[in-house]
PDB file of C-alpha atoms in Angstrom:
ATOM      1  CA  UNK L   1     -10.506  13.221  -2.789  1.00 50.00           C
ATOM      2  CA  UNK L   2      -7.030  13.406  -0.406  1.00 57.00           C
ATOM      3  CA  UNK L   3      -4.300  14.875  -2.717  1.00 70.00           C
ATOM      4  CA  UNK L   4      -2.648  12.541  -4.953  1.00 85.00           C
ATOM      5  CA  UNK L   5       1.217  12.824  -4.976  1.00 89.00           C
ATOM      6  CA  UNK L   6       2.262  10.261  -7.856  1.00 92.00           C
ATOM      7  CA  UNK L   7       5.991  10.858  -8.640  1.00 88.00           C
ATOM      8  CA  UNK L   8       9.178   9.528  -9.896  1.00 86.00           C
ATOM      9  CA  UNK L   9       8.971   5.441 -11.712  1.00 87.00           C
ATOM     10  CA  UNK L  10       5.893   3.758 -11.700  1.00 93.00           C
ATOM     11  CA  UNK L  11       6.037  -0.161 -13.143  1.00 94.00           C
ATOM     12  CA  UNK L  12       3.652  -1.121 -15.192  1.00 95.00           C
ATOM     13  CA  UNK L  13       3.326  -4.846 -14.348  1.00 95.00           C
ATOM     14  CA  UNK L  14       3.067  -7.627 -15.734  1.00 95.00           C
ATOM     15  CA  UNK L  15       0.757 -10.576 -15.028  1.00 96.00           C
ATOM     16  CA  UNK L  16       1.982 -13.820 -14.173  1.00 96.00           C
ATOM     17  CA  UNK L  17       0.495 -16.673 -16.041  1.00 96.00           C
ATOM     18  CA  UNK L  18       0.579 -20.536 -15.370  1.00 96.00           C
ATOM     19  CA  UNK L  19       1.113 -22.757 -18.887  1.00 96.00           C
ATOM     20  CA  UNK L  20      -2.243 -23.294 -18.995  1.00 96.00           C
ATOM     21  CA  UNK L  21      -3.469 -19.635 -19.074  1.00 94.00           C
ATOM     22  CA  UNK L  22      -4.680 -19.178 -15.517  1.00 96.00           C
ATOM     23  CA  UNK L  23      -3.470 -16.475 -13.835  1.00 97.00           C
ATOM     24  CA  UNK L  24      -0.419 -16.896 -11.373  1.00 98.00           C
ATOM     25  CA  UNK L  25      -1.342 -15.250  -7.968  1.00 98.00           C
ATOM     26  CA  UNK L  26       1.426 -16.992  -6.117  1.00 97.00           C
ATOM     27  CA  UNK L  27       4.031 -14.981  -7.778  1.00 97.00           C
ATOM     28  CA  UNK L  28       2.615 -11.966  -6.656  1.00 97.00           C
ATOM     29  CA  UNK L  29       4.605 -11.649  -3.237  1.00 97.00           C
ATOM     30  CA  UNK L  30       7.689 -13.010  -5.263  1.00 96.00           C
ATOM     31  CA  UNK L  31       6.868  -9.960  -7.618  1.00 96.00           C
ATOM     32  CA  UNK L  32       6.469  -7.231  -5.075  1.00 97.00           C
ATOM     33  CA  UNK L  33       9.864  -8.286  -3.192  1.00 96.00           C
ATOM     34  CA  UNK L  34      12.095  -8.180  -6.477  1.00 93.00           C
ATOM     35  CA  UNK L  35      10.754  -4.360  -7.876  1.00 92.00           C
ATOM     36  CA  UNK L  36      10.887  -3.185  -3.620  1.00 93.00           C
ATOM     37  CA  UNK L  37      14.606  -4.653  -2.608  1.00 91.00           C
ATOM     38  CA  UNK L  38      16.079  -5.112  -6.501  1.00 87.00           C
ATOM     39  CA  UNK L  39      14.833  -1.903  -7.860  1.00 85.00           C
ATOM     40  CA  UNK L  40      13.361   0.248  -4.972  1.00 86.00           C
ATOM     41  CA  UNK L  41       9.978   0.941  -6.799  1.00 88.00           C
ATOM     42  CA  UNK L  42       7.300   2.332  -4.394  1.00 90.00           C
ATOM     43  CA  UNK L  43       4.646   2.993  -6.973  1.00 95.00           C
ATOM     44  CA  UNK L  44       2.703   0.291  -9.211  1.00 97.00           C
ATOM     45  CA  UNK L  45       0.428   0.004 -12.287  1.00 98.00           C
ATOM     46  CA  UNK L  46      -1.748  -3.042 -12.328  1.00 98.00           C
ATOM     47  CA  UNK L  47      -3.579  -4.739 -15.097  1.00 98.00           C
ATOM     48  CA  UNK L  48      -2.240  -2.461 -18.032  1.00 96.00           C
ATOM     49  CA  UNK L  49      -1.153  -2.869 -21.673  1.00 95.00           C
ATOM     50  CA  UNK L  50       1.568  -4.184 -19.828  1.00 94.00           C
ATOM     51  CA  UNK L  51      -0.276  -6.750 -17.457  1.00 94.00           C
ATOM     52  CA  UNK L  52      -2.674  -7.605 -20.426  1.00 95.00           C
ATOM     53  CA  UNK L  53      -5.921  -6.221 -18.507  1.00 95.00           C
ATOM     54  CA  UNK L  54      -8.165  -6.114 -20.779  1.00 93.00           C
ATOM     55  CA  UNK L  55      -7.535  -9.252 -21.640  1.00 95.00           C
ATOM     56  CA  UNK L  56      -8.341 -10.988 -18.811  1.00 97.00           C
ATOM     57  CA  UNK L  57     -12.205 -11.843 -17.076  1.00 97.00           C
ATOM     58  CA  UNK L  58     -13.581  -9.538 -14.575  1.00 98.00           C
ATOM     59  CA  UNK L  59     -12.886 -12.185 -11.787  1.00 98.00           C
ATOM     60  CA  UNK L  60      -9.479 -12.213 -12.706  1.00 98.00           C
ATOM     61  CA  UNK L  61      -8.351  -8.411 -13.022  1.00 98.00           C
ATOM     62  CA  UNK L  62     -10.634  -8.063  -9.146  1.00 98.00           C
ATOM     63  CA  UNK L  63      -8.419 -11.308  -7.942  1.00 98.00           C
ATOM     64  CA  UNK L  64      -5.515  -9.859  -8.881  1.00 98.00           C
ATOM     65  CA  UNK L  65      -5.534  -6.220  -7.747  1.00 98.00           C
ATOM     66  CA  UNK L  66      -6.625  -8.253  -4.348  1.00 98.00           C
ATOM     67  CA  UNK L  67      -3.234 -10.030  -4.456  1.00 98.00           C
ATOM     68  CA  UNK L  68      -1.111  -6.968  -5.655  1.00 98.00           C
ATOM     69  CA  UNK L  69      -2.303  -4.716  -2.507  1.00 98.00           C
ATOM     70  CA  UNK L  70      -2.200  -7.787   0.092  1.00 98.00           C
ATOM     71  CA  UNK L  71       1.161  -8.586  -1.172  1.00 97.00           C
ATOM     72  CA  UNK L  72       2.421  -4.770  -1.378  1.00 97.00           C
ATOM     73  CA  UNK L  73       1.074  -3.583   2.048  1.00 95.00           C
ATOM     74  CA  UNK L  74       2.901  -1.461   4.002  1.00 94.00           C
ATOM     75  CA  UNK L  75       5.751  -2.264   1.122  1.00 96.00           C
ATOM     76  CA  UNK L  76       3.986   0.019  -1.687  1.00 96.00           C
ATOM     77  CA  UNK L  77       2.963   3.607  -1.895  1.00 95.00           C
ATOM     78  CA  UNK L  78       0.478   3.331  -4.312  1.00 97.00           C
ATOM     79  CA  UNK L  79      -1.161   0.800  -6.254  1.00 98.00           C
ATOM     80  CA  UNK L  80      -3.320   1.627  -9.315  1.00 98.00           C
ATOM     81  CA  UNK L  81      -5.535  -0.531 -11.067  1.00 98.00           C
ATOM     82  CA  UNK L  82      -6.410   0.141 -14.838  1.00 98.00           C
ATOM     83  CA  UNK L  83     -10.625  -0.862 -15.177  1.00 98.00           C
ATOM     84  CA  UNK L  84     -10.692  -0.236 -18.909  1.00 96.00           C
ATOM     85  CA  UNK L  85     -13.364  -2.155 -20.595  1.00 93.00           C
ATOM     86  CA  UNK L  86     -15.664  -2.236 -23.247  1.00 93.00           C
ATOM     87  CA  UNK L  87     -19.295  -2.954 -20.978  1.00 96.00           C
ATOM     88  CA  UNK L  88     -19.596   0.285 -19.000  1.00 96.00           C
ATOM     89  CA  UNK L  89     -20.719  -2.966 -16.518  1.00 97.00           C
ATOM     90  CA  UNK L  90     -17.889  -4.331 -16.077  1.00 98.00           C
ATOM     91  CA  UNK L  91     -15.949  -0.969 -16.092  1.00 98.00           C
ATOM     92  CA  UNK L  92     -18.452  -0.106 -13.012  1.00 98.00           C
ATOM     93  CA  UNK L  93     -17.806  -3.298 -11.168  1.00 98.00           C
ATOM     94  CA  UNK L  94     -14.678  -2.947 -11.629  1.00 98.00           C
ATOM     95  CA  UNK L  95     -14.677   0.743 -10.365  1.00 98.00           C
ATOM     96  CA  UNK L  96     -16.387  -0.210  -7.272  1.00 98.00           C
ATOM     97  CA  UNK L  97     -14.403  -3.289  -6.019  1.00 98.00           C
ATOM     98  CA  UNK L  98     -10.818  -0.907  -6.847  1.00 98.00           C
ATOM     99  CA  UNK L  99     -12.689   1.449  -4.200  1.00 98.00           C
ATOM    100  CA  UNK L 100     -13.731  -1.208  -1.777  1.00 98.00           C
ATOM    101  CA  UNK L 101     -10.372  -3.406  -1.568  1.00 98.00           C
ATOM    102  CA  UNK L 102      -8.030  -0.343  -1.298  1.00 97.00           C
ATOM    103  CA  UNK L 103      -6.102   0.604  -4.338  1.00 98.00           C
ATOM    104  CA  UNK L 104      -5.348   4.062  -4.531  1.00 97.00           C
ATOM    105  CA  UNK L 105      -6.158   5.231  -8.308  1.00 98.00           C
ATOM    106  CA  UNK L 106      -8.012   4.244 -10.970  1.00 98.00           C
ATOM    107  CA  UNK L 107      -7.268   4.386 -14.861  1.00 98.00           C
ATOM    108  CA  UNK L 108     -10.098   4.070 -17.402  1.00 98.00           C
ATOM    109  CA  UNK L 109      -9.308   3.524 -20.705  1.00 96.00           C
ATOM    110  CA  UNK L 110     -12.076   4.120 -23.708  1.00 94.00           C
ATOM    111  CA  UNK L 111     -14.181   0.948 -25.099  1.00 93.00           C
ATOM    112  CA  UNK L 112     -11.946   0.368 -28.112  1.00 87.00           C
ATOM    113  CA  UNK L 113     -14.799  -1.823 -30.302  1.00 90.00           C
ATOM    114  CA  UNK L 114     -17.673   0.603 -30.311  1.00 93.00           C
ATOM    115  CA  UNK L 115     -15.902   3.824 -29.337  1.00 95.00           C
ATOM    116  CA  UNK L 116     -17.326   6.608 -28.600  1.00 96.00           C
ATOM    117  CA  UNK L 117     -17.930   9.343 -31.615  1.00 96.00           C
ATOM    118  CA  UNK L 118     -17.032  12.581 -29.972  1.00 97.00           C
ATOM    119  CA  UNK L 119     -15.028  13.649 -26.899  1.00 98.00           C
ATOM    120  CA  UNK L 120     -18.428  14.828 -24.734  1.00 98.00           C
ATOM    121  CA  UNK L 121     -19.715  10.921 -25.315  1.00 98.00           C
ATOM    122  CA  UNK L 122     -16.136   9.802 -23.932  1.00 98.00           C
ATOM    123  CA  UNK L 123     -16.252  12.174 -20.775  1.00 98.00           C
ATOM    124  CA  UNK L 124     -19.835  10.778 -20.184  1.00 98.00           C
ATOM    125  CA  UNK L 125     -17.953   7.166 -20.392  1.00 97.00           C
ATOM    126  CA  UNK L 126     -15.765   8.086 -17.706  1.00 98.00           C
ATOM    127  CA  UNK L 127     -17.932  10.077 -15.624  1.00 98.00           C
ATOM    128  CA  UNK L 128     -20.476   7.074 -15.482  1.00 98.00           C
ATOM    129  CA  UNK L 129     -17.542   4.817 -14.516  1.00 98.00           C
ATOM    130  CA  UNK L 130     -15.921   7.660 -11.851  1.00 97.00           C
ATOM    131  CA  UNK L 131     -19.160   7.567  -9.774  1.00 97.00           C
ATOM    132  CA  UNK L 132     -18.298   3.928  -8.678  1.00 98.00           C
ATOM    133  CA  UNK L 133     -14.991   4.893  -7.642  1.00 98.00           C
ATOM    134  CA  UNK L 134     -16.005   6.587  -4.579  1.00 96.00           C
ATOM    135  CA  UNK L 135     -13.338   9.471  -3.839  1.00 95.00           C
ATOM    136  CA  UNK L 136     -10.383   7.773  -5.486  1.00 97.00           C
ATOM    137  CA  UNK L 137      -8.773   9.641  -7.758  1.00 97.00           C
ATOM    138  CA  UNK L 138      -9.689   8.993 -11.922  1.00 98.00           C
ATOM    139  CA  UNK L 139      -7.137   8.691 -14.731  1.00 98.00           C
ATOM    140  CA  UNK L 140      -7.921   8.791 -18.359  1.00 98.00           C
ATOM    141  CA  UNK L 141      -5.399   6.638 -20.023  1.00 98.00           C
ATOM    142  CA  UNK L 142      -4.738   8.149 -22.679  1.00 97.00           C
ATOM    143  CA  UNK L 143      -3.158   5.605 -25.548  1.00 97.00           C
ATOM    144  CA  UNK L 144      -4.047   6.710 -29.196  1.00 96.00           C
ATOM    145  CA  UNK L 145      -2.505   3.902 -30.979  1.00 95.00           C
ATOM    146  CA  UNK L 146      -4.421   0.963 -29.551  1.00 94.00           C
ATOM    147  CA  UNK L 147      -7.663   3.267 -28.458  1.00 94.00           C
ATOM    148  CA  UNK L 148      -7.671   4.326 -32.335  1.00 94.00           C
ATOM    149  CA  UNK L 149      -9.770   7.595 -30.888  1.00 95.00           C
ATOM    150  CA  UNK L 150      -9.119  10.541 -33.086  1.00 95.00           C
ATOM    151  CA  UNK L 151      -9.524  12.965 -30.119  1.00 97.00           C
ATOM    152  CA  UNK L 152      -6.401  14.821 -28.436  1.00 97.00           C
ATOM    153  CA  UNK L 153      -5.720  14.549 -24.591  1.00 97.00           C
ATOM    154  CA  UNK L 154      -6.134  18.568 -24.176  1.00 95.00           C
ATOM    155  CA  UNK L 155      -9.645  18.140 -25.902  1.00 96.00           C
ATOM    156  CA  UNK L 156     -10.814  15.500 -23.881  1.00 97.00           C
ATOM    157  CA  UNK L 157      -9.669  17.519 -20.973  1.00 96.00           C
ATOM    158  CA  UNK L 158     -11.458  20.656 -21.874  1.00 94.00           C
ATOM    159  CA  UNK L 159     -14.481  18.444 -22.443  1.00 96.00           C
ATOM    160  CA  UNK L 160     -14.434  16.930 -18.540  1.00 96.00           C
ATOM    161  CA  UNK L 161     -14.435  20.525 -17.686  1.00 93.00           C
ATOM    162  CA  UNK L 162     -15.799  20.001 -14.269  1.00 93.00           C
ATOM    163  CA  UNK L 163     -17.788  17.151 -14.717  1.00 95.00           C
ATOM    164  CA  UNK L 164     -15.561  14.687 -12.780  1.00 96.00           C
ATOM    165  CA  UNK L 165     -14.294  16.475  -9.431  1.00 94.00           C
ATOM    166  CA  UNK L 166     -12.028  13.294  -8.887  1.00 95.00           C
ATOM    167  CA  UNK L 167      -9.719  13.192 -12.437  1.00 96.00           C
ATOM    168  CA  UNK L 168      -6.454  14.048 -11.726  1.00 95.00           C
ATOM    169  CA  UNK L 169      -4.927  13.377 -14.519  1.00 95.00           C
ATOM    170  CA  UNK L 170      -3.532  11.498 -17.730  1.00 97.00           C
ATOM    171  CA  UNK L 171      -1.799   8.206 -18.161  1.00 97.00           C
ATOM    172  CA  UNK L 172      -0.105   9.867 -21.583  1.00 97.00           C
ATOM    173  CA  UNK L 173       0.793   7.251 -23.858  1.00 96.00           C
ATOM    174  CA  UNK L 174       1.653   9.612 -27.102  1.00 96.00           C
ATOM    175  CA  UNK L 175       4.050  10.952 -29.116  1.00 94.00           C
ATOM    176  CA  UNK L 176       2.209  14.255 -29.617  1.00 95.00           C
ATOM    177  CA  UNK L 177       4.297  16.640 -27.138  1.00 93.00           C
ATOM    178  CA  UNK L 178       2.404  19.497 -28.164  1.00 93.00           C
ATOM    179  CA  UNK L 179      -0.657  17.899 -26.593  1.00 95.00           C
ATOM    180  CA  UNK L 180       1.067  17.171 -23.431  1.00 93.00           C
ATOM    181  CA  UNK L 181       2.244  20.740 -22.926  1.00 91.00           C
ATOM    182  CA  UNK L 182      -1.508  21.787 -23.350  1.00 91.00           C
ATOM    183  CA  UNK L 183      -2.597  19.086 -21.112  1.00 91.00           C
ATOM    184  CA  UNK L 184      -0.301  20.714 -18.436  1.00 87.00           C
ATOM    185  CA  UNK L 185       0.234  24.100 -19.006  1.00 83.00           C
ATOM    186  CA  UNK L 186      -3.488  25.287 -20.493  1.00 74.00           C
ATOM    187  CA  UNK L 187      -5.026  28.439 -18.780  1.00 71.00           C
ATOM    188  CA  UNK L 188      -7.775  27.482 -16.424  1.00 69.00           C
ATOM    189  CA  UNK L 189      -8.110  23.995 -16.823  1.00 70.00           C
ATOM    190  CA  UNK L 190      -4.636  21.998 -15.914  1.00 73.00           C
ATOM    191  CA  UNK L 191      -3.789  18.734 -14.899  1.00 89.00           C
ATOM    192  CA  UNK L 192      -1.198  16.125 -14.248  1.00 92.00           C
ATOM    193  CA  UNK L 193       0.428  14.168 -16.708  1.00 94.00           C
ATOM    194  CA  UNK L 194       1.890  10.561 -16.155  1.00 95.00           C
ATOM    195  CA  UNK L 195       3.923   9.715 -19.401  1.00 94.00           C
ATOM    196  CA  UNK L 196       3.860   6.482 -20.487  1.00 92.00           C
ATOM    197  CA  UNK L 197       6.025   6.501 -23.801  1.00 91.00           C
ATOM    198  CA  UNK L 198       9.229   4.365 -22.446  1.00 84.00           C
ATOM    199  CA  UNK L 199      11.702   5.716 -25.171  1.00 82.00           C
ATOM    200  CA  UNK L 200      10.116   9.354 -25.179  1.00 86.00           C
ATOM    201  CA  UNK L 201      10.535  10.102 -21.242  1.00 83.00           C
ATOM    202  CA  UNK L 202      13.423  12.640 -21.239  1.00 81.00           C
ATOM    203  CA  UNK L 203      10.870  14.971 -24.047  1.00 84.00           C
ATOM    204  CA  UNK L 204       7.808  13.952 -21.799  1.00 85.00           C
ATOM    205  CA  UNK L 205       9.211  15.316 -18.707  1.00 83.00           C
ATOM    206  CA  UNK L 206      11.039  18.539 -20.554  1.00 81.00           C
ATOM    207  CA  UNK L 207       7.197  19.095 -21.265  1.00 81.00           C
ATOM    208  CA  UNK L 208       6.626  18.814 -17.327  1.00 83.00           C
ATOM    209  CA  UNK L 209       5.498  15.431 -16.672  1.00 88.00           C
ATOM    210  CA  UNK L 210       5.736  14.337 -12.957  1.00 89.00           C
ATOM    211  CA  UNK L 211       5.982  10.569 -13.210  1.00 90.00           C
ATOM    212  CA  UNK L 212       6.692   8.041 -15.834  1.00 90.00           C
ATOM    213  CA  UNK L 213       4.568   4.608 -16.112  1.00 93.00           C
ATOM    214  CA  UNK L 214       6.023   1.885 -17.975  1.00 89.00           C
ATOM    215  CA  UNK L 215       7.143  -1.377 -18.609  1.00 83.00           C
ATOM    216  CA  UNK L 216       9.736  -2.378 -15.535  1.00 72.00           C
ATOM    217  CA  UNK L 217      13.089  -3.203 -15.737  1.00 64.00           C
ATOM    218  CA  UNK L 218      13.401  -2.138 -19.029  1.00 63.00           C
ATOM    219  CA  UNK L 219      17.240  -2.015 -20.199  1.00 57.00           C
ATOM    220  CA  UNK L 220      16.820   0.982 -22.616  1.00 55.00           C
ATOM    221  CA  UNK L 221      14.827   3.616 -20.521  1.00 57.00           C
ATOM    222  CA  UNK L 222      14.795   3.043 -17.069  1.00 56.00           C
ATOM    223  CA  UNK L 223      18.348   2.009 -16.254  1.00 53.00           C
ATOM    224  CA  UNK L 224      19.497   0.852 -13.967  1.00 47.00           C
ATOM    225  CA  UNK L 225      16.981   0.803 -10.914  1.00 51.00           C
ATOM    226  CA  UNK L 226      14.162   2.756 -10.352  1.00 53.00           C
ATOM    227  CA  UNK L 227      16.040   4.913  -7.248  1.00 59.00           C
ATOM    228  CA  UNK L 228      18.213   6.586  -9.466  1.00 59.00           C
ATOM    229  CA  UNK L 229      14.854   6.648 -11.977  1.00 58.00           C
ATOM    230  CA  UNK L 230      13.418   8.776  -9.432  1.00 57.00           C
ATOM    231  CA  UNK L 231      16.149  10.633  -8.063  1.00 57.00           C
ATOM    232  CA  UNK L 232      15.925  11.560 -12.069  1.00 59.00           C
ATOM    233  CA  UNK L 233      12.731  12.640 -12.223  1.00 59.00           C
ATOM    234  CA  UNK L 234      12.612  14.587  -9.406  1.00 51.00           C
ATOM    235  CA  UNK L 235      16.094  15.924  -9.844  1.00 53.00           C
ATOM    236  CA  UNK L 236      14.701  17.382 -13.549  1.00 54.00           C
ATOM    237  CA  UNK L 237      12.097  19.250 -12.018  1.00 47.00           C
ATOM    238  CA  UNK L 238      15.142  21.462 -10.387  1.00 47.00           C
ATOM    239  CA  UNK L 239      17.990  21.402 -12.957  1.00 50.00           C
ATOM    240  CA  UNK L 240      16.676  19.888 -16.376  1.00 51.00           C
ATOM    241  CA  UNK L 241      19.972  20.251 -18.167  1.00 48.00           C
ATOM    242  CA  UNK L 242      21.686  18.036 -15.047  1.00 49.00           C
ATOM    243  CA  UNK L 243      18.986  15.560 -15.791  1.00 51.00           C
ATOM    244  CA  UNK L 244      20.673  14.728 -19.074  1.00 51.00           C
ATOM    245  CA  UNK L 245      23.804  13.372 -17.453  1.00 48.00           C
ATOM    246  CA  UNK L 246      21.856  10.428 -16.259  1.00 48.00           C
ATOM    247  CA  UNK L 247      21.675   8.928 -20.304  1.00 48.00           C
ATOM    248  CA  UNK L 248      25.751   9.555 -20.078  1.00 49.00           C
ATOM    249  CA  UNK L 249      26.547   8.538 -16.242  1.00 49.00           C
ATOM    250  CA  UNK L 250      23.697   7.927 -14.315  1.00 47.00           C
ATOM    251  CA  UNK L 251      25.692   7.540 -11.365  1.00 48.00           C
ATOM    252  CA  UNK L 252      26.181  11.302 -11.008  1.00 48.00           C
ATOM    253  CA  UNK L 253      22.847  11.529  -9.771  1.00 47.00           C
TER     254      UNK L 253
END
C-alpha cells in the first residue's frame, strides 16, 4: 500500500437524484466544478451517510464512483468510496470494482441488520471485504449511532491487530473523545483518525485528528470554504490555540 496522506476538508457528498428516484450522473461534472473553483476541496467522500450509499443498488453506488473519478480527474486528490453493506457479496463486489476503476480508499461500514456479536467477528467482516481491495488503503467507518454496535473504535482496533496490513484508519463518527485519543495515541498499535462529527471538529482535532469528513458547505462548521478549512486544520497541528481564532475571524488564517 503507497502511503496515504488524507488531510485538511474532505466533503462528504451528496447524490444527485432525478424526481423519479434514479440517480443523476449528469450533475456529477457540475458537482466536481462547484466544491474545486467555489470551495477549493481536493479531497472527496462518495456514497456516505451523506450520499445515501447504502441506500442505493450495487449498480448504482459502482456507476457512480465511475462518474465521480471521470469527472474529478486530474481535478481531485483523492476520491473514496464507502462499500458498506449488509451481503459480505456485495461489500466484495463492491471492494473489487473501487480497486479496478481507480478510487483511492475504501470505507467499510458494519452490516447494521444482523451485526456482528463481538469485535473479532467484525474484524473478520472487514478483513474478508479488504482482500478485494487489492492494495488500497481500508477504513473502518466508524458511526455508533446508526451501526448500533456496542464496541469502541480503540477495541475494534486492537482486535485488527495485524490482520489487515492495508487499514489505515477510522472514519470517526462519535462523540466519545476518549476513544479517539486511544485510537491515536495507544502504545503499539496507532492509527489515523478522520473525524466525522461536523459540530465536534475543533475537540476532534484537539484529540489529533488529521482530516475532517463531512457534510459540504455546511454554514455552521466548515465556514466559509474549504481553503481556509484546511489552512485550519493544518494550521492546528502547529499552533492549536491560533486555530481557535478561525470560529472568531477566520480570515486571520
Amino acid at each position: 500500500m503507497d502511503q496515504f496522506d488524507l488531510q485538511g476538508i474532505v466533503a462528504a457528498t451528496f447524490t444527485p437524484m432525478k424526481a423519479n428516484g434514479d440517480v443523476n450522473l449528469s450533475l456529477i461534472g457540475k458537482y466536481v466544478t462547484y466544491l474545486v473553483e467555489n470551495h477549493g476541496v481536493t479531497s472527496i467522500f462518495v456514497n456516505g451517510t451523506t450520499g445515501e450509499g447504502e441506500s442505493l443498488s450495487v449498480a448504482e453506488r459502482k456507476k457512480l464512483l465511475e462518474a465521480w473519478l471521470s469527472a474529478g480527474r486530474d481535478r481531485l486528490k483523492h476520491v473514496i468510496v464507502n462499500i458498506g453493506c449488509s451481503s459480505i457479496t456485495d461489500c466484495k463486489e463492491l471492494a473489487k470494482h473501487a480497486e479496478q476503476v481507480g478510487a483511492s480508499a475504501v470505507a467499510i461500514t458494519t452490516p447494521s441488520y444482523f451485526r456482528p456479536s463481538t469485535p473479532d467477528a467484525l474484524v473478520d467482516f472487514i478483513q474478508a471485504v479488504s482482500l478485494e481491495a487489492g492494495s488500497l488503503p481500508i477504513i473502518y467507518y466508524h458511526i455508533p449511532v446508526l451501526s448500533h454496535l456496542p464496541f469502541l473504535a480503540s477495541t475494534i482496533l486492537e482486535a485488527i491487530g495485524d490482520k489487515i496490513p492495508n487499514f489505515t484508519g477510522f472514519k470517526f463518527s462519535d462523540m466519545n473523545l476518549f476513544d479517539a485519543s486511544l485510537c491515536m495515541h495507544k502504545p503499539g498499535k496507532r492509527c489515523s483518525l478522520y473525524y466525522g462529527c461536523d459540530e465536534q471538529l475543533l475537540p476532534g482535532m484537539l484529540m489529533g485528528a488529521q482530516a475532517a469528513i463531512g457534510r459540504f458547505p455546511s454554514k455552521n462548521v466548515y465556514r466559509p470554504s474549504a481553503k481556509q478549512g484546511d489552512r485550519m486544520v493544518l494550521k492546528f497541528t502547529r499552533s492549536p490555540q491560533s486555530c481557535l481564532l478561525w470560529f472568531e475571524s477566520p480570515t486571520q488564517l
